[in-house]
């Protein structure tokens, strides 16, 4: 199995002071790593020598957080260990390269760990680092590595390794195969394990992991389960001790020796408690009992260590040592628990393997006095101790929730009983000290403590500040200090605390002293990151929704269209659906209140935006609020109008056909029973153009075949030689004549400039949007409802100078002059054919001249030219 192998750094191109390449040989939380010299030349090389020739399976690099190389190359070599010159030239084979992130997204705080899986043999590894990323922290163009790890197999390819023997009495072969996989890499050999674990705890974890493997091999599953839980808990302990060690080193570097001493004592106490738990459970020396004469079971291959520890010593209490060196292995030094057995037993804690942390929410009896405060807590709360005394503050910092609750209630009682004539400075100091305790208690997981903090804060804001006549600055101080924690509490996993926090913030926004400051809406409408948990994001949006209903958008409410929309629009992109739904509710409430200004904070209402279902629903809801039909309803109405129009066309065509048949029958009857009619005269009726008309003449009553010849003559004469669109009657209106009339002179019709089809002017917009060959090049304006060329649409929509179209029942909208005209078919006829009608309809002039109306030649040309110009700019 691949395992961690030790190595030595034998060559580095350069190194900075205090960041030697030898640092890479040690893995611990406190290592500095290797950094190149300032303004070095690239590429920089690093040569590593392994103890022997091995099969390398995995390489790991931990990069510096801001001294980052753009690219790292790997080479493997088979050089002579006695000749450094053999390290150069062609003795290295290139394995490949990896690219590193510039780390800008993390603010140059996180370190990138790269793992590269390889399969090669060698004893030397060369790492080549190329030019650095440029950032504001890397002032000298350096690159650095914090740690390097090599995982390999200690075997030669020519030698076949024999599998370890398996005892059938203790081991199931199937189980042995599962725990002895050849490609298995232990998590304890990963670089991330050693870099964040205390070295001493890491050695204990490795021992426990080996014992767990042995227990599994022997099918002692209860013991293996206990060892597994111990390893998980010890990993948390090791990370915590590693963090303390880093903080202690930083304190030493900054010459804060008091803090360094406190960290050291804290580490010793914590380590002692953990080792006592290990002694109680006898985990390190627990051995299975078996008959004396039975042979020992085969041992599994132990996890590799660096370096290999010596044999364990008998567990007898040695004499206490004044200090223990860091480099000393775990077995060679006494456990602190054995070394300090004479000391009084420490405070009892919950079982280490049943609960990593005590359950603070359980019922806890009130002890006589709270435990003493740590030095760190005393420094943190020094100002509060000066005001309320050490016993009360110690209760507020106690591990027992009952003491924490009592401390808040004592502060409540003391502040509520303060006389009004108390000096102002003393009132302010009491206030600030109490807010410090409230700010800390709001984060408490116990509901009783949290409720006591809200009770105290309410008394301060409603009673204490007005009673002692404190100013607006004190109100601002209270709200600014407590609101961030209250907002964070709205995302708590406990529903009771989450609801209580929401209700309290909602009530606090309307307190007499707080409402004029507008601080609660200001904090509530601060945008949040999309990475926050869905529960917290939902509570934040629901809080703004509540405040909007309670405070409204009044001038002094603190809520405006800008700050609410800037808060809620980013929430539409949250990954949780309930957060997006809540944001949509807030937007619709805003639109009901203010209307159009809400649209300015949303993407434009166009076809591209409506492809997204979320924005389509928002804009459809806006249309419903405005009393307009939605896009789907408009589409349904268009389909219904098309269907109705087609039915009208079919009815008119059937009517014309019946009239032709009726006239033919009447002609036959006249030839048989009366004087012969003029022969060769055909009833020539022209079909109306297959246009896109919305308005047709109402159907006329049909004549029956048995009607008198006079009635037949009347009906025939009524429909013969007449245009069914403009109503003009002319003897030249034969079938060919009507076609020519439709094509050139009917004032109700117009030729499409794009497809040359004759269409009604009333249906020109619909034709351009749906049926024209160039319909893809037009887009309908939401204001004037006309068809606008797409290349002119943005400018048209930006200027907003078009005439807003009214509903169809109220008025028609002319696509030629772009004005609203009277509704219905008569409105169209009056506008397109009347004397004072559409100035942009050139056929209107011809119709007026035929009826006897006279316009001067100059006027005629002027009107026609103007009509063509405007129609061309709008339609064509």
mmCIF file of N, CA and C in Angstrom, residues 772-859:
data_model
loop_
_atom_site.group_PDB
_atom_site.id
_atom_site.type_symbol
_atom_site.label_atom_id
_atom_site.label_comp_id
_atom_site.label_asym_id
_atom_site.label_seq_id
_atom_site.Cartn_x
_atom_site.Cartn_y
_atom_site.Cartn_z
ATOM 1 N N UNK A 772 -45.782 38.193 -42.113
ATOM 2 C CA UNK A 772 -44.889 38.729 -43.140
ATOM 3 C C UNK A 772 -43.637 37.863 -43.247
ATOM 4 N N UNK A 773 -43.053 37.831 -44.443
ATOM 5 C CA UNK A 773 -41.821 37.075 -44.629
ATOM 6 C C UNK A 773 -40.691 37.628 -43.770
ATOM 7 N N UNK A 774 -40.757 38.903 -43.406
ATOM 8 C CA UNK A 774 -39.725 39.552 -42.594
ATOM 9 C C UNK A 774 -40.165 39.731 -41.140
ATOM 10 N N UNK A 775 -41.104 38.902 -40.674
ATOM 11 C CA UNK A 775 -41.643 39.093 -39.321
ATOM 12 C C UNK A 775 -40.588 38.920 -38.240
ATOM 13 N N UNK A 776 -39.517 38.152 -38.509
ATOM 14 C CA UNK A 776 -38.472 37.967 -37.505
ATOM 15 C C UNK A 776 -37.688 39.241 -37.242
ATOM 16 N N UNK A 777 -37.806 40.230 -38.112
ATOM 17 C CA UNK A 777 -37.049 41.470 -37.954
ATOM 18 C C UNK A 777 -37.828 42.543 -37.202
ATOM 19 N N UNK A 778 -39.026 42.195 -36.679
ATOM 20 C CA UNK A 778 -39.858 43.179 -35.985
ATOM 21 C C UNK A 778 -40.115 42.724 -34.562
ATOM 22 N N UNK A 779 -40.355 43.709 -33.701
ATOM 23 C CA UNK A 779 -40.675 43.464 -32.298
ATOM 24 C C UNK A 779 -41.746 44.452 -31.870
ATOM 25 N N UNK A 780 -42.698 43.997 -31.108
ATOM 26 C CA UNK A 780 -43.833 44.840 -30.737
ATOM 27 C C UNK A 780 -43.493 45.701 -29.537
ATOM 28 N N UNK A 781 -43.811 46.959 -29.624
ATOM 29 C CA UNK A 781 -43.601 47.898 -28.516
ATOM 30 C C UNK A 781 -44.711 47.706 -27.494
ATOM 31 N N UNK A 782 -44.344 47.661 -26.218
ATOM 32 C CA UNK A 782 -45.338 47.453 -25.172
ATOM 33 C C UNK A 782 -46.159 48.705 -24.892
ATOM 34 N N UNK A 783 -45.705 49.863 -25.390
ATOM 35 C CA UNK A 783 -46.444 51.100 -25.137
ATOM 36 C C UNK A 783 -47.443 51.387 -26.257
ATOM 37 N N UNK A 784 -46.947 51.455 -27.489
ATOM 38 C CA UNK A 784 -47.827 51.832 -28.596
ATOM 39 C C UNK A 784 -48.368 50.629 -29.353
ATOM 40 N N UNK A 785 -47.888 49.396 -29.041
ATOM 41 C CA UNK A 785 -48.314 48.128 -29.641
ATOM 42 C C UNK A 785 -47.983 48.038 -31.123
ATOM 43 N N UNK A 786 -47.160 48.932 -31.677
ATOM 44 C CA UNK A 786 -46.820 48.863 -33.095
ATOM 45 C C UNK A 786 -45.629 47.932 -33.315
ATOM 46 N N UNK A 787 -45.440 47.510 -34.563
ATOM 47 C CA UNK A 787 -44.318 46.657 -34.935
ATOM 48 C C UNK A 787 -43.121 47.549 -35.254
ATOM 49 N N UNK A 788 -42.066 47.427 -34.478
ATOM 50 C CA UNK A 788 -40.879 48.265 -34.614
ATOM 51 C C UNK A 788 -39.723 47.385 -35.106
ATOM 52 N N UNK A 789 -38.957 47.828 -36.106
ATOM 53 C CA UNK A 789 -37.777 47.050 -36.511
ATOM 54 C C UNK A 789 -36.847 46.839 -35.326
ATOM 55 N N UNK A 790 -36.290 45.637 -35.235
ATOM 56 C CA UNK A 790 -35.476 45.290 -34.075
ATOM 57 C C UNK A 790 -34.237 46.169 -33.952
ATOM 58 N N UNK A 791 -33.676 46.615 -35.074
ATOM 59 C CA UNK A 791 -32.486 47.458 -34.976
ATOM 60 C C UNK A 791 -32.815 48.864 -34.493
ATOM 61 N N UNK A 792 -34.107 49.231 -34.492
ATOM 62 C CA UNK A 792 -34.516 50.543 -33.980
ATOM 63 C C UNK A 792 -35.233 50.430 -32.650
ATOM 64 N N UNK A 793 -35.420 49.190 -32.147
ATOM 65 C CA UNK A 793 -36.284 49.005 -30.984
ATOM 66 C C UNK A 793 -35.681 49.623 -29.716
ATOM 67 N N UNK A 794 -34.376 49.411 -29.484
ATOM 68 C CA UNK A 794 -33.777 49.932 -28.257
ATOM 69 C C UNK A 794 -33.875 51.449 -28.192
ATOM 70 N N UNK A 795 -33.584 52.127 -29.300
ATOM 71 C CA UNK A 795 -33.690 53.584 -29.311
ATOM 72 C C UNK A 795 -35.139 54.017 -29.138
ATOM 73 N N UNK A 796 -36.052 53.311 -29.801
ATOM 74 C CA UNK A 796 -37.482 53.620 -29.668
ATOM 75 C C UNK A 796 -37.937 53.449 -28.220
ATOM 76 N N UNK A 797 -37.490 52.353 -27.571
ATOM 77 C CA UNK A 797 -37.903 52.081 -26.200
ATOM 78 C C UNK A 797 -37.250 53.049 -25.224
ATOM 79 N N UNK A 798 -36.037 53.500 -25.525
ATOM 80 C CA UNK A 798 -35.352 54.425 -24.632
ATOM 81 C C UNK A 798 -35.981 55.817 -24.655
ATOM 82 N N UNK A 799 -36.343 56.289 -25.845
ATOM 83 C CA UNK A 799 -36.914 57.636 -25.954
ATOM 84 C C UNK A 799 -38.306 57.711 -25.346
ATOM 85 N N UNK A 800 -39.099 56.631 -25.508
ATOM 86 C CA UNK A 800 -40.472 56.586 -24.968
ATOM 87 C C UNK A 800 -41.292 57.793 -25.430
ATOM 88 N N UNK A 801 -41.204 58.117 -26.722
ATOM 89 C CA UNK A 801 -41.951 59.235 -27.267
ATOM 90 C C UNK A 801 -43.201 58.790 -28.029
ATOM 91 N N UNK A 802 -43.396 57.493 -28.111
ATOM 92 C CA UNK A 802 -44.556 56.994 -28.858
ATOM 93 C C UNK A 802 -45.836 57.206 -28.052
ATOM 94 N N UNK A 803 -46.957 57.222 -28.774
ATOM 95 C CA UNK A 803 -48.272 57.427 -28.157
ATOM 96 C C UNK A 803 -48.736 56.103 -27.564
ATOM 97 N N UNK A 804 -49.112 56.132 -26.308
ATOM 98 C CA UNK A 804 -49.529 54.906 -25.627
ATOM 99 C C UNK A 804 -50.875 54.454 -26.190
ATOM 100 N N UNK A 805 -50.937 53.212 -26.640
ATOM 101 C CA UNK A 805 -52.174 52.671 -27.215
ATOM 102 C C UNK A 805 -53.186 52.392 -26.119
ATOM 103 N N UNK A 806 -54.455 52.680 -26.435
ATOM 104 C CA UNK A 806 -55.543 52.428 -25.503
ATOM 105 C C UNK A 806 -56.147 51.063 -25.795
ATOM 106 N N UNK A 807 -56.937 50.504 -24.861
ATOM 107 C CA UNK A 807 -57.577 49.210 -25.132
ATOM 108 C C UNK A 807 -58.444 49.255 -26.398
ATOM 109 N N UNK A 808 -58.597 48.109 -27.041
ATOM 110 C CA UNK A 808 -59.273 48.040 -28.339
ATOM 111 C C UNK A 808 -60.718 48.515 -28.256
ATOM 112 N N UNK A 809 -61.358 48.293 -27.122
ATOM 113 C CA UNK A 809 -62.746 48.734 -26.974
ATOM 114 C C UNK A 809 -62.857 50.249 -26.817
ATOM 115 N N UNK A 810 -61.762 50.870 -26.410
ATOM 116 C CA UNK A 810 -61.775 52.322 -26.193
ATOM 117 C C UNK A 810 -61.357 53.068 -27.453
ATOM 118 N N UNK A 811 -60.332 52.566 -28.140
ATOM 119 C CA UNK A 811 -59.825 53.269 -29.319
ATOM 120 C C UNK A 811 -59.014 52.306 -30.168
ATOM 121 N N UNK A 812 -58.969 52.600 -31.486
ATOM 122 C CA UNK A 812 -58.046 51.926 -32.380
ATOM 123 C C UNK A 812 -56.746 52.715 -32.439
ATOM 124 N N UNK A 813 -55.658 52.048 -32.870
ATOM 125 C CA UNK A 813 -54.362 52.714 -32.980
ATOM 126 C C UNK A 813 -53.886 52.590 -34.417
ATOM 127 N N UNK A 814 -53.700 53.724 -35.094
ATOM 128 C CA UNK A 814 -53.332 53.726 -36.510
ATOM 129 C C UNK A 814 -51.837 53.490 -36.656
ATOM 130 N N UNK A 815 -51.408 52.491 -37.462
ATOM 131 C CA UNK A 815 -49.972 52.251 -37.647
ATOM 132 C C UNK A 815 -49.316 53.227 -38.617
ATOM 133 N N UNK A 816 -50.140 54.104 -39.298
ATOM 134 C CA UNK A 816 -49.566 55.056 -40.249
ATOM 135 C C UNK A 816 -49.233 56.381 -39.585
ATOM 136 N N UNK A 817 -50.195 56.934 -38.879
ATOM 137 C CA UNK A 817 -49.963 58.221 -38.207
ATOM 138 C C UNK A 817 -49.657 58.052 -36.729
ATOM 139 N N UNK A 818 -49.761 56.813 -36.225
ATOM 140 C CA UNK A 818 -49.367 56.479 -34.860
ATOM 141 C C UNK A 818 -50.234 57.166 -33.817
ATOM 142 N N UNK A 819 -51.475 57.455 -34.137
ATOM 143 C CA UNK A 819 -52.389 58.118 -33.204
ATOM 144 C C UNK A 819 -53.521 57.176 -32.833
ATOM 145 N N UNK A 820 -54.159 57.462 -31.684
ATOM 146 C CA UNK A 820 -55.350 56.734 -31.278
ATOM 147 C C UNK A 820 -56.573 57.344 -31.971
ATOM 148 N N UNK A 821 -57.435 56.500 -32.522
ATOM 149 C CA UNK A 821 -58.606 56.955 -33.282
ATOM 150 C C UNK A 821 -59.840 56.303 -32.702
ATOM 151 N N UNK A 822 -61.046 56.751 -33.105
ATOM 152 C CA UNK A 822 -62.285 56.162 -32.559
ATOM 153 C C UNK A 822 -62.337 54.653 -32.788
ATOM 154 N N UNK A 823 -63.024 53.932 -31.919
ATOM 155 C CA UNK A 823 -63.035 52.472 -32.000
ATOM 156 C C UNK A 823 -63.968 51.961 -33.099
ATOM 157 N N UNK A 824 -63.846 50.692 -33.394
ATOM 158 C CA UNK A 824 -64.749 50.002 -34.311
ATOM 159 C C UNK A 824 -64.413 50.230 -35.770
ATOM 160 N N UNK A 825 -65.195 49.567 -36.649
ATOM 161 C CA UNK A 825 -64.972 49.643 -38.093
ATOM 162 C C UNK A 825 -65.247 51.033 -38.631
ATOM 163 N N UNK A 826 -66.259 51.675 -38.084
ATOM 164 C CA UNK A 826 -66.582 53.027 -38.557
ATOM 165 C C UNK A 826 -65.460 53.994 -38.220
ATOM 166 N N UNK A 827 -64.807 53.758 -37.087
ATOM 167 C CA UNK A 827 -63.667 54.605 -36.731
ATOM 168 C C UNK A 827 -62.544 54.488 -37.744
ATOM 169 N N UNK A 828 -62.290 53.239 -38.193
ATOM 170 C CA UNK A 828 -61.262 53.049 -39.220
ATOM 171 C C UNK A 828 -61.653 53.735 -40.527
ATOM 172 N N UNK A 829 -62.916 53.582 -40.950
ATOM 173 C CA UNK A 829 -63.345 54.189 -42.225
ATOM 174 C C UNK A 829 -63.256 55.699 -42.167
ATOM 175 N N UNK A 830 -63.713 56.250 -41.051
ATOM 176 C CA UNK A 830 -63.667 57.710 -40.935
ATOM 177 C C UNK A 830 -62.231 58.216 -40.962
ATOM 178 N N UNK A 831 -61.341 57.493 -40.292
ATOM 179 C CA UNK A 831 -59.955 57.948 -40.199
ATOM 180 C C UNK A 831 -59.205 57.760 -41.516
ATOM 181 N N UNK A 832 -59.430 56.652 -42.204
ATOM 182 C CA UNK A 832 -58.662 56.349 -43.412
ATOM 183 C C UNK A 832 -59.254 56.938 -44.677
ATOM 184 N N UNK A 833 -60.559 57.324 -44.628
ATOM 185 C CA UNK A 833 -61.214 57.809 -45.848
ATOM 186 C C UNK A 833 -61.779 59.214 -45.707
ATOM 187 N N UNK A 834 -61.906 59.692 -44.479
ATOM 188 C CA UNK A 834 -62.548 60.986 -44.265
ATOM 189 C C UNK A 834 -61.691 62.160 -44.705
ATOM 190 N N UNK A 835 -62.326 63.293 -44.772
ATOM 191 C CA UNK A 835 -61.654 64.507 -45.228
ATOM 192 C C UNK A 835 -60.568 64.950 -44.258
ATOM 193 N N UNK A 836 -60.836 64.775 -42.950
ATOM 194 C CA UNK A 836 -59.865 65.146 -41.922
ATOM 195 C C UNK A 836 -59.205 63.905 -41.341
ATOM 196 N N UNK A 837 -59.065 62.882 -42.161
ATOM 197 C CA UNK A 837 -58.553 61.604 -41.671
ATOM 198 C C UNK A 837 -57.042 61.547 -41.637
ATOM 199 N N UNK A 838 -56.550 60.334 -41.807
ATOM 200 C CA UNK A 838 -55.114 60.065 -41.653
ATOM 201 C C UNK A 838 -54.317 60.815 -42.725
ATOM 202 N N UNK A 839 -53.386 61.648 -42.309
ATOM 203 C CA UNK A 839 -52.567 62.414 -43.247
ATOM 204 C C UNK A 839 -51.484 61.555 -43.898
ATOM 205 N N UNK A 840 -51.250 60.392 -43.315
ATOM 206 C CA UNK A 840 -50.178 59.532 -43.826
ATOM 207 C C UNK A 840 -50.716 58.417 -44.717
ATOM 208 N N UNK A 841 -51.999 58.499 -45.089
ATOM 209 C CA UNK A 841 -52.587 57.496 -45.982
ATOM 210 C C UNK A 841 -52.685 58.111 -47.383
ATOM 211 N N UNK A 842 -51.779 57.798 -48.334
ATOM 212 C CA UNK A 842 -51.807 58.455 -49.650
ATOM 213 C C UNK A 842 -53.045 58.094 -50.475
ATOM 214 N N UNK A 843 -53.662 56.962 -50.235
ATOM 215 C CA UNK A 843 -54.855 56.587 -51.011
ATOM 216 C C UNK A 843 -56.096 57.362 -50.581
ATOM 217 N N UNK A 844 -56.049 57.993 -49.392
ATOM 218 C CA UNK A 844 -57.203 58.776 -48.940
ATOM 219 C C UNK A 844 -57.461 59.938 -49.883
ATOM 220 N N UNK A 845 -56.393 60.548 -50.407
ATOM 221 C CA UNK A 845 -56.547 61.694 -51.309
ATOM 222 C C UNK A 845 -57.261 61.261 -52.583
ATOM 223 N N UNK A 846 -56.882 60.122 -53.140
ATOM 224 C CA UNK A 846 -57.544 59.630 -54.356
ATOM 225 C C UNK A 846 -59.019 59.372 -54.110
ATOM 226 N N UNK A 847 -59.330 58.783 -52.936
ATOM 227 C CA UNK A 847 -60.738 58.505 -52.630
ATOM 228 C C UNK A 847 -61.539 59.791 -52.516
ATOM 229 N N UNK A 848 -60.943 60.827 -51.915
ATOM 230 C CA UNK A 848 -61.651 62.097 -51.769
ATOM 231 C C UNK A 848 -61.885 62.747 -53.123
ATOM 232 N N UNK A 849 -60.909 62.658 -54.042
ATOM 233 C CA UNK A 849 -61.076 63.247 -55.361
ATOM 234 C C UNK A 849 -62.184 62.543 -56.134
ATOM 235 N N UNK A 850 -62.287 61.234 -55.979
ATOM 236 C CA UNK A 850 -63.366 60.508 -56.667
ATOM 237 C C UNK A 850 -64.729 60.898 -56.135
ATOM 238 N N UNK A 851 -64.787 61.215 -54.835
ATOM 239 C CA UNK A 851 -66.064 61.609 -54.247
ATOM 240 C C UNK A 851 -66.369 63.078 -54.485
ATOM 241 N N UNK A 852 -65.439 63.801 -55.100
ATOM 242 C CA UNK A 852 -65.707 65.216 -55.410
ATOM 243 C C UNK A 852 -64.982 66.154 -54.495
ATOM 244 N N UNK A 853 -64.305 65.624 -53.444
ATOM 245 C CA UNK A 853 -63.530 66.510 -52.590
ATOM 246 C C UNK A 853 -62.291 66.974 -53.323
ATOM 247 N N UNK A 854 -61.932 68.200 -53.179
ATOM 248 C CA UNK A 854 -60.816 68.767 -53.933
ATOM 249 C C UNK A 854 -59.712 69.214 -52.985
ATOM 250 N N UNK A 855 -58.527 68.776 -53.277
ATOM 251 C CA UNK A 855 -57.334 69.259 -52.598
ATOM 252 C C UNK A 855 -56.378 69.759 -53.649
ATOM 253 N N UNK A 856 -55.637 70.776 -53.358
ATOM 254 C CA UNK A 856 -54.674 71.286 -54.326
ATOM 255 C C UNK A 856 -53.612 70.272 -54.657
ATOM 256 N N UNK A 857 -53.079 70.387 -55.865
ATOM 257 C CA UNK A 857 -52.027 69.433 -56.256
ATOM 258 C C UNK A 857 -50.845 69.448 -55.299
ATOM 259 N N UNK A 858 -50.511 70.654 -54.840
ATOM 260 C CA UNK A 858 -49.391 70.735 -53.907
ATOM 261 C C UNK A 858 -49.686 70.029 -52.609
ATOM 262 N N UNK A 859 -50.934 70.230 -52.118
ATOM 263 C CA UNK A 859 -51.314 69.564 -50.871
ATOM 264 C C UNK A 859 -51.322 68.079 -51.028
#
